[in-house]
Coordinates of C-alpha atoms in Angstrom, one line a residue:
X1 CA -7.2 -3.6 19.8
X2 CA -4.4 -4.8 22.0
X3 CA -1.0 -3.2 22.2
X4 CA 1.4 -3.7 19.4
X5 CA 5.1 -3.9 20.4
X6 CA 8.1 -3.2 18.3
X7 CA 11.8 -3.7 19.2
X8 CA 14.1 -0.8 18.3
X9 CA 17.6 -2.4 18.3
X10 CA 19.6 0.8 19.1
X11 CA 19.0 4.4 19.7
X12 CA 20.8 7.5 20.9
X13 CA 20.0 8.8 24.4
X14 CA 19.9 12.5 24.8
X15 CA 22.9 13.2 27.1
X16 CA 26.1 15.3 27.0
X17 CA 28.0 12.1 26.4
X18 CA 25.9 10.8 23.5
X19 CA 25.7 7.3 24.9
X20 CA 23.6 4.6 23.3
X21 CA 21.1 2.1 24.4
X22 CA 18.0 0.0 23.6
X23 CA 14.3 0.6 23.7
X24 CA 11.0 -1.1 23.1
X25 CA 8.2 1.0 21.5
X26 CA 4.5 0.2 21.5
X27 CA 1.3 1.7 20.2
X28 CA -2.4 1.1 21.1
X29 CA -5.7 2.9 21.0
X30 CA -4.7 4.3 24.4
X31 CA -1.9 6.2 22.7
X32 CA -4.0 7.2 19.7
X33 CA -2.0 4.5 17.8
X34 CA 1.1 6.6 18.1
X35 CA 4.4 5.0 19.0
X36 CA 5.5 5.4 22.6
X37 CA 8.6 4.2 24.5
X38 CA 7.9 1.5 27.0
X39 CA 9.4 2.3 30.4
X40 CA 10.3 -0.7 32.5
X41 CA 13.0 -1.2 35.3
X42 CA 14.3 -4.2 33.3
X43 CA 15.0 -2.1 30.3
X44 CA 16.7 0.6 32.3
X45 CA 18.9 -2.0 34.0
X46 CA 19.8 -3.6 30.7
X47 CA 20.8 -0.2 29.3
X48 CA 22.9 0.7 32.4
X49 CA 24.8 -2.6 32.2
X50 CA 25.4 -2.0 28.5
X51 CA 26.7 1.5 29.0
X52 CA 28.9 0.4 31.8
X53 CA 30.5 -2.2 29.6
X54 CA 29.3 -5.1 31.8
X55 CA 27.2 -6.6 29.0
X56 CA 28.0 -6.5 25.3
X57 CA 25.8 -5.4 22.5
X58 CA 24.6 -8.9 21.4
X59 CA 23.7 -10.0 25.0
X60 CA 21.9 -6.8 25.7
X61 CA 19.9 -7.2 22.5
X62 CA 18.9 -10.7 23.4
X63 CA 17.8 -9.5 26.9
X64 CA 15.6 -6.9 25.2
X65 CA 14.1 -9.6 23.0
X66 CA 13.2 -11.6 26.1
X67 CA 11.5 -8.6 27.6
X68 CA 9.6 -8.1 24.4
X69 CA 8.5 -11.7 24.4
X70 CA 7.3 -11.3 28.0
X71 CA 5.2 -8.2 26.9
X72 CA 3.6 -10.2 24.1
X73 CA 2.7 -12.9 26.7
X74 CA 1.2 -10.4 29.0
X75 CA -0.8 -8.9 26.1
X76 CA -2.1 -12.3 25.0
X77 CA -3.2 -13.4 28.4
X78 CA -5.5 -10.4 28.6
X79 CA -7.2 -11.5 25.4
X80 CA -10.4 -13.6 25.7
X81 CA -10.1 -16.4 23.1
X82 CA -13.1 -18.4 21.8
X83 CA -12.7 -22.2 21.8
X84 CA -12.1 -22.3 18.0
X85 CA -9.7 -19.4 18.3
X86 CA -7.8 -21.2 21.0
X87 CA -7.6 -24.3 18.7
X88 CA -6.3 -22.1 15.9
X89 CA -3.6 -20.7 18.2
X90 CA -2.6 -24.2 19.1
X91 CA -2.3 -25.1 15.5
X92 CA 0.0 -22.0 15.0
X93 CA 2.1 -23.2 18.0
X94 CA 2.5 -26.6 16.3
X95 CA 3.3 -25.0 13.0
X96 CA 5.9 -22.7 14.6
X97 CA 7.6 -25.7 16.3
X98 CA 7.5 -27.8 13.2
X99 CA 8.5 -25.3 10.6
X100 CA 10.0 -22.1 12.1
X101 CA 11.8 -23.4 15.2
X102 CA 14.1 -25.6 13.1
X103 CA 14.9 -22.7 10.8
X104 CA 15.6 -20.5 13.9
X105 CA 18.1 -23.1 15.2
X106 CA 19.8 -23.2 11.9
X107 CA 20.1 -19.4 11.5
X108 CA 20.7 -18.8 15.3
X109 CA 17.9 -16.2 15.5
X110 CA 14.1 -16.0 16.1
X111 CA 11.9 -14.2 13.6
X112 CA 9.6 -12.7 16.2
X113 CA 7.6 -10.8 13.6
X114 CA 6.8 -14.0 11.8
X115 CA 5.4 -15.5 14.9
X116 CA 3.3 -12.5 15.6
X117 CA 1.9 -12.4 12.1
X118 CA 0.9 -16.1 12.4
X119 CA -0.9 -15.4 15.7
X120 CA -2.7 -12.4 14.2
X121 CA -3.8 -14.4 11.2
X122 CA -5.2 -17.2 13.4
X123 CA -7.1 -14.7 15.5
X124 CA -8.5 -13.1 12.3
X125 CA -10.2 -16.4 11.4
X126 CA -12.5 -15.9 14.4
X127 CA -14.8 -18.9 15.1
X128 CA -13.6 -20.8 12.0
X129 CA -11.4 -23.8 12.9
X130 CA -8.7 -23.6 10.2
X131 CA -8.2 -27.4 9.9
X132 CA -11.9 -28.2 9.2
X133 CA -13.9 -25.0 8.3
X134 CA -15.5 -24.3 4.9
X135 CA -13.0 -22.0 3.2
X136 CA -15.7 -20.1 1.3
X137 CA -17.3 -19.2 4.7
X138 CA -13.9 -18.1 5.9
X139 CA -13.4 -15.9 2.9
X140 CA -16.8 -14.3 3.5
X141 CA -16.0 -13.7 7.1
X142 CA -12.6 -12.1 6.4
X143 CA -14.2 -9.9 3.7
X144 CA -16.9 -8.7 6.1
X145 CA -14.6 -8.2 9.1
X146 CA -11.6 -6.6 7.4
X147 CA -13.0 -5.0 4.3
X148 CA -12.3 -1.5 5.7
X149 CA -8.6 -2.2 5.8
X150 CA -7.5 -3.9 2.5
X151 CA -3.8 -3.8 3.4
X152 CA -4.4 -5.7 6.7
X153 CA -6.8 -8.1 4.9
X154 CA -4.2 -9.1 2.3
X155 CA -1.6 -9.5 5.0
X156 CA -3.8 -11.7 7.2
X157 CA -4.7 -13.9 4.1
X158 CA -1.0 -14.3 3.2
X159 CA -0.2 -15.7 6.6
X160 CA -3.5 -17.7 6.8
X161 CA -2.4 -19.4 3.6
X162 CA 0.9 -20.4 5.2
X163 CA -1.1 -22.1 7.9
X164 CA -3.5 -23.7 5.4
X165 CA -0.6 -25.0 3.3
X166 CA 1.0 -26.6 6.4
X167 CA -2.4 -28.3 7.1
X168 CA -2.5 -29.6 3.5
X169 CA -5.5 -27.5 2.6
X170 CA -6.1 -25.2 -0.4
X171 CA -5.1 -21.6 -0.2
X172 CA -7.5 -18.7 -0.1
X173 CA -7.5 -16.7 -3.3
X174 CA -7.5 -12.9 -2.8
X175 CA -8.9 -12.5 -6.3
X176 CA -12.3 -13.8 -5.2
X177 CA -12.6 -11.3 -2.4
X178 CA -14.4 -8.0 -3.0
X179 CA -11.7 -5.8 -1.6
X180 CA -12.4 -2.1 -2.0
X181 CA -9.4 0.2 -1.8
X182 CA -9.8 3.7 -0.5
X183 CA -9.3 6.1 -3.4
X184 CA -8.4 9.8 -3.3
X185 CA -9.6 11.6 -6.4
X186 CA -11.0 14.8 -7.9
X187 CA -13.8 15.2 -10.5
X188 CA -13.1 17.2 -13.6
X189 CA -14.3 20.5 -12.2
X190 CA -12.3 20.1 -9.0
X191 CA -9.2 19.2 -11.1
X192 CA -9.5 22.3 -13.2
X193 CA -9.8 24.4 -10.0
X194 CA -6.7 22.7 -8.5
X195 CA -4.7 23.1 -11.7
X196 CA -4.7 26.9 -11.3
X197 CA -2.6 26.6 -8.1
X198 CA 0.2 24.7 -9.8
X199 CA 2.8 27.4 -10.5
X200 CA 4.9 25.9 -13.3
X201 CA 3.5 25.3 -16.8
X202 CA 5.5 22.1 -17.2
X203 CA 3.9 20.7 -14.1
X204 CA 0.5 21.8 -15.2
X205 CA 1.1 20.1 -18.6
X206 CA 2.1 16.8 -16.9
X207 CA -0.9 17.0 -14.6
X208 CA -3.4 17.5 -17.5
X209 CA -1.9 14.6 -19.5
X210 CA -2.1 12.3 -16.5
X211 CA -5.7 13.3 -15.7
X212 CA -7.0 12.8 -19.3
X213 CA -4.9 9.7 -20.3
X214 CA -4.3 7.8 -17.0
X215 CA -0.6 7.4 -17.9
X216 CA 2.0 6.7 -15.2
X217 CA 4.5 9.5 -14.7
X218 CA 7.3 7.5 -16.3
X219 CA 5.1 6.6 -19.3
X220 CA 4.5 10.3 -19.9
X221 CA 8.2 11.1 -19.8
X222 CA 8.8 8.3 -22.4
X223 CA 6.3 9.7 -24.9
X224 CA 7.5 10.9 -28.4
X225 CA 5.8 12.2 -31.5
X226 CA 5.5 8.7 -33.1
X227 CA 3.4 7.5 -30.2
X228 CA 0.6 9.8 -30.9
X229 CA -1.6 8.3 -33.7
X230 CA -4.7 9.5 -35.5
X231 CA -8.2 8.5 -34.3
X232 CA -7.3 9.3 -30.7
X233 CA -5.0 6.4 -30.2
X234 CA -1.9 6.7 -28.0
X235 CA 0.8 4.0 -28.1
X236 CA 2.4 3.2 -24.8
X237 CA 5.4 0.9 -25.0
X238 CA 7.9 2.1 -22.4
X239 CA 8.7 4.4 -19.5
X240 CA 11.5 6.6 -18.1
X241 CA 12.5 5.2 -14.7
X242 CA 13.8 7.3 -11.8
X243 CA 17.2 5.7 -12.1
X244 CA 19.7 8.3 -13.3
X245 CA 22.9 7.6 -15.2
X246 CA 26.2 9.4 -14.6
X247 CA 25.7 11.7 -17.6
X248 CA 22.4 13.0 -16.1
X249 CA 20.1 10.9 -18.3
X250 CA 17.5 8.5 -17.0
X251 CA 17.2 4.8 -17.7
X252 CA 14.5 3.8 -20.2
X253 CA 12.6 0.5 -19.6
X254 CA 9.6 -1.4 -20.7
X255 CA 6.2 -0.6 -19.1
X256 CA 5.4 -1.7 -15.6
X257 CA 3.6 -4.8 -16.9
X258 CA 6.3 -5.5 -19.5
X259 CA 3.8 -5.2 -22.4
X260 CA 2.8 -2.4 -24.7
X261 CA -0.8 -1.2 -25.1
X262 CA -2.8 1.2 -27.2
X263 CA -5.0 3.6 -25.2
X264 CA -7.6 6.3 -25.9
X265 CA -6.9 10.0 -25.6
X266 CA -9.6 12.7 -25.8
X267 CA -9.4 15.6 -28.2
X268 CA -9.1 18.0 -25.3
X269 CA -5.6 16.7 -24.6
X270 CA -4.1 16.3 -28.1
X271 CA -2.4 19.7 -28.2
X272 CA -0.9 19.1 -24.8
X273 CA 0.4 15.7 -25.9
X274 CA 2.1 17.1 -29.0
X275 CA 3.5 20.0 -27.0
X276 CA 5.0 17.6 -24.5
X277 CA 6.4 15.3 -27.2
X278 CA 8.2 18.2 -28.7
X279 CA 10.3 18.8 -25.5
X280 CA 13.8 17.4 -26.0
X281 CA 14.9 14.6 -23.6
X282 CA 17.7 16.8 -22.3
X283 CA 15.1 19.2 -21.0
X284 CA 12.9 16.4 -19.7
X285 CA 15.8 15.0 -17.6
X286 CA 15.9 18.3 -15.7
X287 CA 12.1 18.2 -15.2
X288 CA 12.3 14.6 -14.0
X289 CA 14.3 15.6 -11.0
X290 CA 11.3 17.4 -9.5
X291 CA 9.1 15.8 -6.8
X292 CA 5.7 15.8 -8.5
X293 CA 3.9 14.2 -5.6
X294 CA 4.7 17.3 -3.5
X295 CA 3.7 19.6 -6.4
X296 CA 0.2 18.1 -6.6
X297 CA -0.2 17.8 -2.9
X298 CA 0.6 21.4 -2.3
X299 CA -1.8 22.5 -5.0
X300 CA -4.6 20.4 -3.5
X301 CA -3.9 21.9 0.0
X302 CA -4.0 25.4 -1.4
X303 CA -7.3 24.7 -3.2
X304 CA -9.2 22.6 -0.7
X305 CA -7.4 23.0 2.6
X306 CA -6.2 19.9 4.6
X307 CA -9.6 19.0 6.1
X308 CA -10.9 16.7 3.3
X309 CA -8.2 13.9 3.0
X310 CA -9.9 12.4 -0.1
X311 CA -8.9 15.5 -2.0
X312 CA -5.3 15.6 -0.9
X313 CA -3.7 13.9 -3.9
X314 CA -0.2 12.9 -5.1
X315 CA 0.7 12.6 -8.7
X316 CA -0.3 8.9 -8.9
X317 CA -3.8 9.7 -7.7
X318 CA -4.4 11.4 -11.1
X319 CA -4.7 7.9 -12.5
X320 CA -7.5 7.4 -10.1
X321 CA -9.1 10.6 -11.3
X322 CA -8.8 9.4 -14.9
X323 CA -10.4 6.0 -14.1
X324 CA -13.3 7.5 -12.3
X325 CA -13.8 10.2 -14.9
X326 CA -14.1 7.4 -17.5
X327 CA -16.5 5.4 -15.4
X328 CA -18.7 8.4 -14.9
X329 CA -18.7 8.7 -18.7
X330 CA -20.1 5.2 -19.0
X331 CA -16.9 3.1 -19.4
X332 CA -16.8 -0.4 -18.0
X333 CA -14.3 -1.8 -15.5
X334 CA -12.7 -3.9 -18.2
X335 CA -12.2 -0.9 -20.4
X336 CA -10.7 1.1 -17.6
X337 CA -8.3 -1.8 -16.8
X338 CA -7.1 -1.8 -20.5
X339 CA -6.7 1.9 -20.4
X340 CA -4.6 1.9 -17.3
X341 CA -2.6 -1.2 -18.1
X342 CA -3.8 -2.9 -14.9
X343 CA -5.2 -6.4 -14.3
X344 CA -9.0 -6.6 -14.0
X345 CA -8.8 -7.7 -10.3
X346 CA -6.7 -4.7 -9.3
X347 CA -9.0 -2.3 -11.2
X348 CA -12.1 -3.8 -9.6
X349 CA -10.6 -3.4 -6.1
X350 CA -10.1 0.3 -6.6
X351 CA -13.1 1.4 -8.8
X352 CA -16.0 -1.1 -8.5
X353 CA -18.1 1.4 -6.4
X354 CA -17.8 4.1 -9.1
X355 CA -19.2 2.1 -12.0
X356 CA -22.6 3.0 -13.2
X357 CA -23.2 2.1 -16.9
X358 CA -25.6 3.8 -19.2
X359 CA -27.9 0.8 -19.3
X360 CA -27.9 0.8 -15.5
X361 CA -28.9 4.5 -15.5
X362 CA -31.7 3.8 -18.0
X363 CA -33.0 0.8 -16.1
X364 CA -33.0 2.7 -12.8
X365 CA -34.8 5.6 -14.6
X366 CA -37.5 3.1 -15.8
X367 CA -37.9 1.7 -12.3
X368 CA -38.3 5.2 -10.7
X369 CA -40.5 6.6 -13.4

């Protein structure tokens, strides 16, 4: 992977006078992907002129942008581009001139990050000419080449779609891609072991409810007695946000999706649900101020150490634990999506590899036996 450059507009130089200046930072495999400060004579000179008052802030900033552009050019020259990739880069240059340059002139600035994202998207297409290639083949290629980094895959597709729309071609739908998100989770036995290392009972109560219901933190804080129904049905119709009013209370809103849902709760958690629902909201407001991600993370580190990253959870990861717990019990992806209040595509991205239905187990047993 080539160097990635980032412009830092202003920073404080360590000196007795506390003077200010500019820097360019970069990262690459050579630096273990850690940000380093680029040291060039041109940057030192620009900072010296700025500190002396010879050049003002805006002109110095523009000079640093020119240096940054030069560094991108040096980087790109070192890349070997296949013929179709070169053609895709040419398309990006035309798109940039046609669409973005006019906007830049109007706003009197250049969105360098946009240009960089367009170039990276064109390079991600590999040997597929964007103006003529089969889009299904392109989808398959992207899925195979970037499936280990879902965030990067989605970003590349977003910018590829900008290019495709400019070419008058259909967009790539991310819903068709089999993107697998990396999930941090604990099984039930591991969760019970970790729970012992959470000091406060209120925090343990919240963690148990999250693990066995899959509720979001705000949805748990919203729960009242009338939400708990017979036959293991829990009504979810709102959440307590993290926005606090002047009187110390917190804002109540609809659920994240804006719709209510009925979910399943197991018998093992019913007493905890009723115990939590009995806590007055005045007391819940005080509990809401705590940082629950840190509470769960610290308990995981105490229990499992910091070597196995998949077991270092935050509070939201307890939803992953619940989903995988249900899948291992034989639930389907559709059922888990309904339980969590997520769209099917989102649920599939996270949990498709954990699904093994009862009929699948029985069929595999027949094949093996």
